[in-house]
XYZ file of C-alpha atoms in Angstrom:
419
model
C 2.432 21.967 -20.660
C 5.861 23.593 -20.737
C 7.767 23.938 -23.969
C 11.502 24.389 -24.144
C 12.692 27.632 -25.638
C 14.239 26.931 -29.081
C 18.007 27.269 -29.107
C 19.366 29.787 -31.660
C 20.895 28.339 -34.792
C 24.361 29.738 -35.488
C 24.105 29.998 -39.244
C 23.449 32.541 -41.940
C 20.998 33.387 -44.694
C 18.215 30.963 -45.533
C 19.250 28.513 -42.836
C 18.710 31.139 -40.146
C 15.440 32.210 -41.714
C 14.123 28.666 -41.923
C 15.209 27.921 -38.371
C 13.547 31.051 -37.016
C 10.373 30.444 -38.973
C 10.257 26.847 -37.751
C 10.792 27.908 -34.160
C 8.141 30.599 -34.494
C 5.677 28.088 -35.886
C 6.269 25.763 -32.943
C 5.747 28.594 -30.485
C 2.607 29.813 -32.238
C 1.083 26.339 -32.303
C 2.007 25.552 -28.730
C 0.864 28.959 -27.580
C -2.431 28.572 -29.382
C -2.952 25.145 -27.859
C -2.209 26.500 -24.434
C -4.161 29.757 -24.853
C -7.232 28.440 -26.638
C -9.986 28.068 -24.109
C -13.067 25.851 -24.467
C -16.561 27.236 -24.942
C -18.419 26.623 -21.688
C -22.203 26.287 -21.823
C -22.783 28.227 -18.594
C -19.460 30.030 -18.426
C -17.837 27.694 -15.890
C -16.737 24.176 -15.079
C -18.073 22.808 -11.802
C -17.075 19.457 -10.316
C -18.932 17.798 -7.455
C -17.686 15.061 -5.136
C -20.593 13.045 -3.735
C -19.235 10.835 -0.998
C -19.426 9.424 2.531
C -18.283 12.105 4.932
C -19.548 10.583 8.160
C -19.865 6.785 8.099
C -17.904 3.603 7.405
C -16.298 4.795 4.138
C -15.386 8.277 5.357
C -11.651 7.577 5.740
C -11.241 5.743 2.425
C -13.339 8.242 0.415
C -14.917 11.253 2.128
C -12.937 14.423 2.650
C -9.907 12.730 1.120
C -11.749 12.360 -2.185
C -12.592 16.069 -2.155
C -8.929 16.892 -1.423
C -7.830 14.647 -4.310
C -10.212 16.465 -6.665
C -8.887 19.841 -5.538
C -5.303 18.650 -6.035
C -6.113 17.546 -9.583
C -7.706 20.906 -10.387
C -4.675 22.747 -9.040
C -2.278 20.509 -10.987
C -4.302 21.146 -14.145
C -3.883 24.884 -13.722
C -7.027 25.820 -11.830
C -9.065 27.339 -14.634
C -10.825 26.726 -17.946
C -12.470 29.241 -20.220
C -10.772 31.958 -18.227
C -12.783 31.035 -15.115
C -11.693 29.178 -11.980
C -12.739 25.525 -11.868
C -15.091 24.987 -8.942
C -15.127 21.934 -6.674
C -18.008 21.261 -4.284
C -18.748 18.216 -2.135
C -21.567 16.671 -0.121
C -22.270 13.751 2.204
C -24.791 11.251 0.815
C -24.859 9.371 4.153
C -24.872 6.094 2.204
C -28.564 6.625 1.415
C -29.786 6.467 -2.199
C -32.605 8.950 -1.581
C -30.250 11.556 -0.123
C -27.678 10.990 -2.856
C -30.371 11.281 -5.533
C -31.750 14.529 -4.087
C -28.276 16.083 -3.925
C -27.499 14.996 -7.483
C -30.738 16.467 -8.841
C -30.110 19.763 -7.074
C -26.547 19.905 -8.368
C -27.616 19.242 -11.940
C -30.848 21.274 -11.998
C -29.967 24.290 -9.879
C -26.248 24.506 -9.242
C -24.784 23.971 -12.701
C -22.647 20.931 -11.844
C -21.027 19.398 -14.916
C -19.746 16.123 -13.451
C -20.251 14.156 -10.228
C -17.416 12.004 -8.891
C -16.638 9.271 -6.356
C -20.046 8.029 -5.014
C -19.120 5.163 -2.682
C -21.918 2.725 -1.752
C -23.184 0.910 -4.807
C -26.860 1.521 -4.165
C -26.217 5.271 -4.211
C -23.999 5.024 -7.293
C -26.684 3.115 -9.203
C -29.342 5.680 -8.279
C -27.152 8.658 -9.196
C -26.082 7.038 -12.472
C -29.720 6.837 -13.523
C -30.234 10.528 -12.717
C -27.080 11.552 -14.585
C -28.272 9.512 -17.557
C -31.671 11.244 -17.532
C -30.059 14.680 -17.264
C -27.390 13.993 -19.865
C -24.611 14.765 -17.363
C -21.406 12.898 -16.599
C -20.890 10.629 -13.594
C -17.467 9.134 -12.822
C -17.637 6.529 -10.062
C -14.512 5.799 -8.043
C -15.849 4.667 -4.659
C -18.862 2.576 -5.696
C -18.029 -0.972 -6.676
C -20.881 -2.881 -8.279
C -20.033 -4.150 -11.745
C -23.670 -3.533 -12.712
C -22.623 0.069 -13.380
C -21.048 -1.164 -16.619
C -23.502 -4.039 -17.004
C -27.313 -3.799 -17.080
C -27.229 -0.294 -15.536
C -24.590 1.143 -17.904
C -25.014 4.695 -19.136
C -23.686 6.689 -22.124
C -22.565 9.370 -19.649
C -21.301 7.031 -16.918
C -17.721 5.935 -16.281
C -16.577 3.364 -13.717
C -13.040 4.416 -12.969
C -11.156 2.666 -10.185
C -12.301 -0.908 -9.559
C -15.394 -3.075 -9.575
C -16.664 -6.209 -7.917
C -15.744 -8.344 -10.922
C -12.082 -7.249 -10.919
C -11.698 -7.679 -7.161
C -13.271 -11.112 -7.261
C -11.541 -12.258 -10.438
C -8.027 -11.310 -9.358
C -8.341 -12.423 -5.724
C -10.422 -15.526 -6.307
C -8.384 -17.101 -9.066
C -5.049 -16.451 -7.348
C -6.100 -17.924 -4.011
C -7.757 -21.031 -5.464
C -4.561 -21.683 -7.429
C -2.738 -21.883 -4.089
C -4.900 -24.838 -3.064
C -7.329 -22.828 -0.943
C -10.295 -24.175 -2.838
C -13.195 -24.208 -0.359
C -14.755 -20.899 0.578
C -17.361 -19.376 2.832
C -18.609 -15.805 2.607
C -19.593 -13.145 5.120
C -21.375 -10.613 2.929
C -22.644 -7.071 3.466
C -26.397 -7.164 2.919
C -26.794 -4.464 0.265
C -26.143 -4.006 -3.463
C -22.359 -3.796 -3.278
C -21.985 -6.836 -1.035
C -24.375 -8.892 -3.130
C -22.518 -8.026 -6.344
C -19.119 -8.734 -4.792
C -20.290 -12.098 -3.460
C -21.910 -13.007 -6.788
C -18.786 -12.207 -8.794
C -16.493 -13.928 -6.304
C -18.563 -17.108 -6.235
C -18.519 -17.223 -10.029
C -14.725 -16.847 -10.070
C -14.134 -19.450 -7.342
C -16.234 -21.971 -9.243
C -14.626 -21.075 -12.570
C -11.216 -21.673 -10.985
C -12.234 -25.102 -9.686
C -13.148 -24.212 -6.116
C -16.309 -24.797 -4.072
C -18.455 -22.486 -1.963
C -19.600 -24.162 1.250
C -21.628 -21.383 2.847
C -22.776 -17.771 2.601
C -24.199 -15.533 5.290
C -25.479 -11.954 5.032
C -24.613 -9.354 7.668
C -26.450 -6.030 8.026
C -24.618 -2.921 6.852
C -22.551 -1.252 9.605
C -23.157 -4.041 12.110
C -20.978 -3.941 15.238
C -21.135 -7.649 16.121
C -19.986 -10.236 13.592
C -19.778 -13.115 16.073
C -22.759 -15.143 14.846
C -21.784 -14.654 11.179
C -18.177 -15.634 11.845
C -19.224 -18.732 13.765
C -21.387 -19.854 10.854
C -18.519 -19.387 8.428
C -16.099 -21.109 10.769
C -18.500 -24.007 11.166
C -18.550 -24.602 7.411
C -15.002 -25.936 7.597
C -13.958 -23.934 4.538
C -10.288 -23.205 3.940
C -11.068 -19.547 3.246
C -13.441 -17.109 4.887
C -13.978 -14.240 2.477
C -15.395 -10.894 3.524
C -17.581 -9.378 0.818
C -17.880 -6.023 2.533
C -15.870 -2.834 2.938
C -14.779 -0.043 5.247
C -15.612 -0.343 8.918
C -17.458 -3.608 8.318
C -14.284 -5.252 6.979
C -12.150 -3.889 9.813
C -14.576 -5.083 12.489
C -14.983 -8.510 10.896
C -11.213 -9.105 10.660
C -10.616 -7.852 14.201
C -13.274 -10.160 15.616
C -12.069 -13.102 13.553
C -8.604 -12.510 15.038
C -10.061 -12.398 18.548
C -11.880 -15.688 17.944
C -8.650 -17.329 16.825
C -10.050 -18.327 13.429
C -6.718 -17.981 11.643
C -4.932 -19.857 14.418
C -7.476 -22.620 13.838
C -6.251 -23.071 10.281
C -8.676 -21.033 8.186
C -7.461 -18.169 6.008
C -9.099 -14.772 5.864
C -9.501 -12.901 2.599
C -10.859 -9.368 2.275
C -12.335 -8.866 -1.174
C -12.218 -5.101 -0.692
C -9.827 -3.612 1.818
C -8.113 -0.242 1.680
C -4.783 0.895 3.011
C -6.456 2.905 5.774
C -8.235 -0.275 6.879
C -4.971 -2.244 7.059
C -3.299 0.650 8.849
C -6.140 0.671 11.374
C -5.972 -3.090 11.875
C -2.203 -3.151 12.341
C 0.180 -5.670 10.852
C -0.057 -8.047 13.798
C -3.731 -8.614 12.916
C -3.653 -8.171 9.122
C -0.334 -9.838 8.217
C -0.531 -12.351 5.386
C -3.847 -11.038 4.108
C -4.208 -11.099 0.331
C -6.062 -8.285 -1.387
C -6.584 -6.735 -4.785
C -6.159 -3.020 -5.377
C -6.005 -0.518 -8.215
C -3.406 1.680 -6.508
C -0.626 1.514 -3.933
C 1.282 4.585 -2.890
C 4.735 2.954 -2.880
C 4.821 1.517 -6.415
C 7.060 4.134 -8.065
C 8.356 7.696 -7.839
C 5.150 9.220 -9.233
C 2.862 7.455 -6.795
C 5.159 8.308 -3.901
C 5.246 11.989 -4.869
C 1.446 12.170 -5.121
C 0.998 10.295 -1.849
C 3.410 12.579 0.000
C 1.489 15.668 -1.102
C -1.850 14.057 -0.317
C -0.818 12.887 3.157
C 0.419 16.385 4.004
C -3.171 17.591 3.578
C -5.181 14.569 4.745
C -2.970 12.865 7.301
C -3.410 9.419 5.724
C -1.972 7.805 2.637
C -4.369 7.834 -0.361
C -6.640 4.883 -0.960
C -7.313 3.628 -4.457
C -10.663 5.483 -4.389
C -9.029 8.824 -3.639
C -6.232 8.281 -6.153
C -8.924 7.342 -8.675
C -10.769 10.620 -8.086
C -7.538 12.534 -8.725
C -6.992 10.650 -11.972
C -10.608 11.001 -13.118
C -10.686 14.759 -12.532
C -7.464 15.250 -14.468
C -8.707 13.166 -17.387
C -12.071 14.938 -17.475
C -10.446 18.379 -17.551
C -8.030 17.317 -20.302
C -11.008 16.083 -22.313
C -12.920 19.365 -21.875
C -9.907 21.336 -23.045
C -9.238 19.015 -25.975
C -12.904 18.967 -27.008
C -13.205 22.749 -26.840
C -16.487 22.474 -24.972
C -18.018 21.135 -21.766
C -20.955 19.575 -23.610
C -21.315 16.183 -21.921
C -21.748 14.092 -25.072
C -18.743 15.692 -26.764
C -16.590 15.429 -23.647
C -17.487 11.763 -23.176
C -16.398 11.041 -26.741
C -13.099 12.804 -26.105
C -12.603 10.965 -22.789
C -12.947 7.672 -24.645
C -10.583 8.844 -27.348
C -7.788 9.980 -25.020
C -5.640 7.391 -23.195
C -5.406 7.631 -19.419
C -1.745 8.242 -18.656
C -0.980 9.498 -15.176
C 0.364 8.287 -11.847
C -2.761 6.126 -11.388
C -2.812 4.313 -14.723
C -0.691 3.922 -17.830
C -2.415 3.235 -21.116
C -5.841 3.137 -19.515
C -8.879 3.414 -21.752
C -12.620 3.917 -21.395
C -14.693 1.257 -23.115
C -18.086 1.576 -24.751
C -19.753 0.262 -21.585
C -18.091 2.938 -19.425
C -15.443 0.732 -17.848
C -12.028 2.391 -17.510
C -9.658 -0.504 -18.118
C -6.295 -0.457 -16.348
C -3.939 -2.788 -14.522
C -4.873 -4.200 -11.116
C -2.476 -5.431 -8.418
C -2.509 -8.460 -6.171
C -0.914 -7.504 -2.846
C -0.098 -9.257 0.393
C 0.065 -7.517 3.747
C 3.562 -7.583 5.199
C 4.534 -8.999 8.555
C 5.694 -6.562 11.255
C 9.265 -7.766 10.687
C 9.078 -7.019 6.936
C 7.705 -3.514 7.304
C 10.154 -0.610 7.292
C 7.734 2.148 8.262
C 4.247 3.115 9.347
C 2.767 2.916 5.835
C 5.033 0.192 4.436
C 2.161 -2.290 4.476
C 2.031 -4.233 1.196
C 4.275 -6.249 -1.024
C 3.300 -6.672 -4.652
C 2.566 -10.257 -5.622
C 1.328 -9.828 -9.182
C 0.292 -7.301 -11.800
C -2.861 -8.285 -13.672
C -3.367 -6.533 -16.993
C -6.610 -4.630 -17.383
C -8.007 -6.832 -20.133
C -7.548 -9.837 -17.846
C -8.726 -8.138 -14.654
C -12.011 -6.651 -15.850
C -15.067 -8.396 -17.213
C -15.231 -8.676 -21.004
C -17.851 -6.372 -22.498
C -19.512 -9.355 -24.135
C -20.404 -10.745 -20.702
C -21.740 -7.588 -19.073
C -25.191 -7.267 -20.670
C -24.700 -3.540 -21.189
C -27.365 -2.309 -23.635
C -24.866 0.139 -25.148
C -22.593 -2.638 -26.381
C -23.375 -3.778 -29.884
C -23.782 -7.519 -30.235
C -21.189 -9.087 -32.501
């Protein structure tokens, strides 16, 4: 933090003395705060980004998440305890066993203090259990299942960017209110897809809608034709895709080719990232409603971050990557403020400090590990509305964090005290 140099006081005697003493006190305190370094248990701080480097989530997380972490470290100052902050990364290949093995090695052998990102909910759930056993911190940005702050919650786990409840709650209620009250689902057949479908169905019903059909599609399938035909045959007003990454892109492309939208049904992607929409193109994706935790063009801060990020990655940041940047910055602030990298102490400080950065304003970490912040309902622009390659969304609504995320009382987290 920079402090302005005190301006000299043009006075005499005691006034000058008091002014100089006051200025000196400010400088001493600020200098001490800036110079005081935390006590590090192993003499270093090491961050690890566990992510998808090679499969369907590689563009929306992957190398971009590692770049975001490195940017956050650089913006923080690059060091703690007089030692450079290290950032390492690995590809979990969307496999819980591989992710678990990497996490154990990082914690047991490599001195990793915190693991970040972890797309694919099944991997995130497995790694959260390991981090809990080891007493180390896990901050999930890419993984989505709301079970991370529900039955599987952990005292050292934080769910940072989004979850299946928030996506479903914001998207489902808004669309049903528009009269689109009958739904069918094409769902990815693994933990994330199941959780997203479950939460969306609950929200549709709570909002007065009906679910006419559900169908499960294998992860990373190339052919959605049979699943789309089943959903189309239901006669629902909305076909919702409870999947992500390449699965979402392929499903929307094939639905467009089949003329489903032209036939009168609406498509809704419960999780879609800006790289997905960019890949689809506005002619295919126009009119699509989606919920996100971050959009690069919201204000000057987000635009400045996105410009720097794109210069390194070539794509605009997704909410997952922006979430990693935010989480790293908050973690490092907490270590410095706590004066130690002890996980329990740092977690307490992370909960104490508000999250105030380009990603979130007034965010907070609850007892169940949920980082609560505003979410945004967006609509994909038409080609005529767009003014540039990445001018893809228009903001429809801002949903406050307390309204977007599941109440703690409904999550069944064992850490939450019953009232």
